[in-house]
Amino acid sequence: MQKKIVIDLPLNTENCRSKAMQIAVRSAGVISVNIDKEKGHLVVIGVGIDFFRLMNCIRKKFKCSSIVSLEEVKQEKPASPKKPSCPSPKCPPICGGQYYPICQPVYDPYNPSCTIM
């Protein structure tokens, strides 16, 4: 199950933003890292993230960081694929399957004798 962790950080400069993203990306299980510049939040999404270890690594650099929210991300189920319909009435009897032509022997009219090696 994917988790979404929102962390409040002092992200005033570009250097602080890049350092926070580098720390988050090094964590095991992280899928994506985003920064919300308006609120000053670091948003980390991943599978099996140890948020306690992540926060310890972030607090080494940013002393006043705190967790805003920790929630599970619900994945949308993909819609079932529709079966293809025949585009024209001349299609083979089994639509959607692969059509293989029937193999027929080819005879060489110039060499009437049959030889086997």
PDB file of C-alpha atoms in Angstrom:
ATOM      1  CA  MET A   1       0.000   0.000   0.000  1.00  0.00           C
ATOM      2  CA  GLN A   2       1.321   3.409  -0.914  1.00  0.00           C
ATOM      3  CA  LYS A   3       1.780   6.042   1.767  1.00  0.00           C
ATOM      4  CA  LYS A   4       1.776   9.798   1.387  1.00  0.00           C
ATOM      5  CA  ILE A   5       3.855  11.729   3.906  1.00  0.00           C
ATOM      6  CA  VAL A   6       3.614  15.525   4.065  1.00  0.00           C
ATOM      7  CA  ILE A   7       6.517  17.166   5.931  1.00  0.00           C
ATOM      8  CA  ASP A   8       6.709  20.833   6.943  1.00  0.00           C
ATOM      9  CA  LEU A   9      10.169  22.278   6.221  1.00  0.00           C
ATOM     10  CA  PRO A  10      11.771  25.721   5.944  1.00  0.00           C
ATOM     11  CA  LEU A  11      12.208  25.637   2.150  1.00  0.00           C
ATOM     12  CA  ASN A  12      13.248  29.246   1.573  1.00  0.00           C
ATOM     13  CA  THR A  13      16.051  28.797  -0.943  1.00  0.00           C
ATOM     14  CA  GLU A  14      16.621  26.553  -3.930  1.00  0.00           C
ATOM     15  CA  ASN A  15      19.554  24.941  -2.105  1.00  0.00           C
ATOM     16  CA  CYS A  16      17.290  23.914   0.799  1.00  0.00           C
ATOM     17  CA  ARG A  17      14.714  22.468  -1.616  1.00  0.00           C
ATOM     18  CA  SER A  18      17.258  20.393  -3.494  1.00  0.00           C
ATOM     19  CA  LYS A  19      18.879  19.124  -0.270  1.00  0.00           C
ATOM     20  CA  ALA A  20      15.493  18.066   1.145  1.00  0.00           C
ATOM     21  CA  MET A  21      14.628  16.232  -2.079  1.00  0.00           C
ATOM     22  CA  GLN A  22      18.013  14.453  -2.124  1.00  0.00           C
ATOM     23  CA  ILE A  23      17.508  13.225   1.440  1.00  0.00           C
ATOM     24  CA  ALA A  24      13.983  11.975   0.671  1.00  0.00           C
ATOM     25  CA  VAL A  25      14.992  10.216  -2.558  1.00  0.00           C
ATOM     26  CA  ARG A  26      17.705   8.214  -0.761  1.00  0.00           C
ATOM     27  CA  SER A  27      15.083   6.622   1.493  1.00  0.00           C
ATOM     28  CA  ALA A  28      14.058   3.056   0.652  1.00  0.00           C
ATOM     29  CA  GLY A  29      10.673   2.620  -1.040  1.00  0.00           C
ATOM     30  CA  VAL A  30      10.232   6.210  -2.240  1.00  0.00           C
ATOM     31  CA  ILE A  31       8.378   6.494  -5.567  1.00  0.00           C
ATOM     32  CA  SER A  32       7.986  10.264  -5.927  1.00  0.00           C
ATOM     33  CA  VAL A  33       9.001  13.462  -4.137  1.00  0.00           C
ATOM     34  CA  ASN A  34       7.301  16.825  -4.696  1.00  0.00           C
ATOM     35  CA  ILE A  35       7.590  20.247  -3.107  1.00  0.00           C
ATOM     36  CA  ASP A  36       4.608  22.477  -2.405  1.00  0.00           C
ATOM     37  CA  LYS A  37       6.260  25.907  -2.561  1.00  0.00           C
ATOM     38  CA  GLU A  38       3.204  27.824  -1.350  1.00  0.00           C
ATOM     39  CA  LYS A  39       2.908  25.929   1.917  1.00  0.00           C
ATOM     40  CA  GLY A  40       6.561  24.938   2.294  1.00  0.00           C
ATOM     41  CA  HIS A  41       5.772  21.219   2.416  1.00  0.00           C
ATOM     42  CA  LEU A  42       7.715  18.246   1.131  1.00  0.00           C
ATOM     43  CA  VAL A  43       5.365  15.527  -0.197  1.00  0.00           C
ATOM     44  CA  VAL A  44       6.826  11.994  -0.296  1.00  0.00           C
ATOM     45  CA  ILE A  45       4.917   9.067  -1.836  1.00  0.00           C
ATOM     46  CA  GLY A  46       6.161   5.490  -1.656  1.00  0.00           C
ATOM     47  CA  VAL A  47       5.618   1.873  -0.693  1.00  0.00           C
ATOM     48  CA  GLY A  48       6.896   0.613   2.651  1.00  0.00           C
ATOM     49  CA  ILE A  49       8.543   3.880   3.686  1.00  0.00           C
ATOM     50  CA  ASP A  50       9.879   3.980   7.235  1.00  0.00           C
ATOM     51  CA  PHE A  51       8.733   7.500   8.114  1.00  0.00           C
ATOM     52  CA  PHE A  52      10.603   7.458  11.443  1.00  0.00           C
ATOM     53  CA  ARG A  53      13.933   6.839   9.699  1.00  0.00           C
ATOM     54  CA  LEU A  54      13.066   9.397   7.012  1.00  0.00           C
ATOM     55  CA  MET A  55      12.326  12.045   9.638  1.00  0.00           C
ATOM     56  CA  ASN A  56      15.576  11.311  11.490  1.00  0.00           C
ATOM     57  CA  CYS A  57      17.540  11.868   8.266  1.00  0.00           C
ATOM     58  CA  ILE A  58      15.668  15.081   7.483  1.00  0.00           C
ATOM     59  CA  ARG A  59      16.034  16.428  11.044  1.00  0.00           C
ATOM     60  CA  LYS A  60      19.818  16.134  10.810  1.00  0.00           C
ATOM     61  CA  LYS A  61      19.728  18.905   8.189  1.00  0.00           C
ATOM     62  CA  PHE A  62      16.452  20.697   9.062  1.00  0.00           C
ATOM     63  CA  LYS A  63      16.050  20.873  12.867  1.00  0.00           C
ATOM     64  CA  CYS A  64      12.560  22.391  12.848  1.00  0.00           C
ATOM     65  CA  SER A  65      10.883  19.898  10.500  1.00  0.00           C
ATOM     66  CA  SER A  66       7.637  18.156  11.431  1.00  0.00           C
ATOM     67  CA  ILE A  67       5.133  15.728   9.920  1.00  0.00           C
ATOM     68  CA  VAL A  68       1.914  17.416   8.781  1.00  0.00           C
ATOM     69  CA  SER A  69       0.050  14.301   7.636  1.00  0.00           C
ATOM     70  CA  LEU A  70       0.573  10.600   7.036  1.00  0.00           C
ATOM     71  CA  GLU A  71      -2.050   8.827   4.947  1.00  0.00           C
ATOM     72  CA  GLU A  72      -2.515   5.881   2.631  1.00  0.00           C
ATOM     73  CA  VAL A  73      -2.975   6.588  -1.063  1.00  0.00           C
ATOM     74  CA  LYS A  74      -5.879   4.719  -2.611  1.00  0.00           C
ATOM     75  CA  GLN A  75      -5.129   3.489  -6.096  1.00  0.00           C
ATOM     76  CA  GLU A  76      -7.805   3.708  -8.741  1.00  0.00           C
ATOM     77  CA  LYS A  77      -8.746   0.408 -10.302  1.00  0.00           C
ATOM     78  CA  PRO A  78      -8.289   0.426 -14.066  1.00  0.00           C
ATOM     79  CA  ALA A  79     -11.409  -0.079 -16.147  1.00  0.00           C
ATOM     80  CA  SER A  80     -11.828  -3.483 -17.707  1.00  0.00           C
ATOM     81  CA  PRO A  81     -10.632  -3.528 -21.324  1.00  0.00           C
ATOM     82  CA  LYS A  82     -13.333  -3.792 -23.947  1.00  0.00           C
ATOM     83  CA  LYS A  83     -13.316  -6.697 -26.362  1.00  0.00           C
ATOM     84  CA  PRO A  84     -12.444  -5.656 -29.911  1.00  0.00           C
ATOM     85  CA  SER A  85     -15.188  -5.994 -32.444  1.00  0.00           C
ATOM     86  CA  CYS A  86     -14.786  -7.032 -36.063  1.00  0.00           C
ATOM     87  CA  PRO A  87     -13.965  -3.966 -38.171  1.00  0.00           C
ATOM     88  CA  SER A  88     -15.344  -5.469 -41.370  1.00  0.00           C
ATOM     89  CA  PRO A  89     -17.511  -8.440 -42.404  1.00  0.00           C
ATOM     90  CA  LYS A  90     -14.512 -10.024 -44.200  1.00  0.00           C
ATOM     91  CA  CYS A  91     -12.532 -10.765 -41.045  1.00  0.00           C
ATOM     92  CA  PRO A  92     -11.629 -14.387 -40.184  1.00  0.00           C
ATOM     93  CA  PRO A  93     -14.118 -16.446 -38.172  1.00  0.00           C
ATOM     94  CA  ILE A  94     -12.168 -15.966 -34.927  1.00  0.00           C
ATOM     95  CA  CYS A  95     -11.870 -12.239 -34.224  1.00  0.00           C
ATOM     96  CA  GLY A  96      -9.146 -11.018 -31.928  1.00  0.00           C
ATOM     97  CA  GLY A  97      -7.031 -14.127 -32.490  1.00  0.00           C
ATOM     98  CA  GLN A  98      -4.116 -14.324 -34.842  1.00  0.00           C
ATOM     99  CA  TYR A  99      -4.744 -15.770 -38.269  1.00  0.00           C
ATOM    100  CA  TYR A 100      -2.176 -18.197 -39.639  1.00  0.00           C
ATOM    101  CA  PRO A 101      -2.319 -19.245 -43.306  1.00  0.00           C
ATOM    102  CA  ILE A 102      -2.459 -22.944 -44.144  1.00  0.00           C
ATOM    103  CA  CYS A 103       0.924 -24.372 -45.142  1.00  0.00           C
ATOM    104  CA  GLN A 104       0.942 -26.056 -48.543  1.00  0.00           C
ATOM    105  CA  PRO A 105       3.732 -28.091 -50.099  1.00  0.00           C
ATOM    106  CA  VAL A 106       5.662 -26.476 -52.934  1.00  0.00           C
ATOM    107  CA  TYR A 107       6.854 -28.621 -55.837  1.00  0.00           C
ATOM    108  CA  ASP A 108       9.717 -27.732 -58.133  1.00  0.00           C
ATOM    109  CA  PRO A 109       8.469 -28.275 -61.720  1.00  0.00           C
ATOM    110  CA  TYR A 110      12.016 -28.199 -63.159  1.00  0.00           C
ATOM    111  CA  ASN A 111      13.294 -31.166 -61.131  1.00  0.00           C
ATOM    112  CA  PRO A 112      10.810 -34.027 -61.547  1.00  0.00           C
ATOM    113  CA  SER A 113      12.893 -36.552 -59.573  1.00  0.00           C
ATOM    114  CA  CYS A 114      12.550 -36.667 -55.812  1.00  0.00           C
ATOM    115  CA  THR A 115      15.767 -37.052 -53.829  1.00  0.00           C
ATOM    116  CA  ILE A 116      16.215 -37.386 -50.119  1.00  0.00           C
ATOM    117  CA  MET A 117      19.550 -36.579 -48.548  1.00  0.00           C
TER     118      MET A 117
END
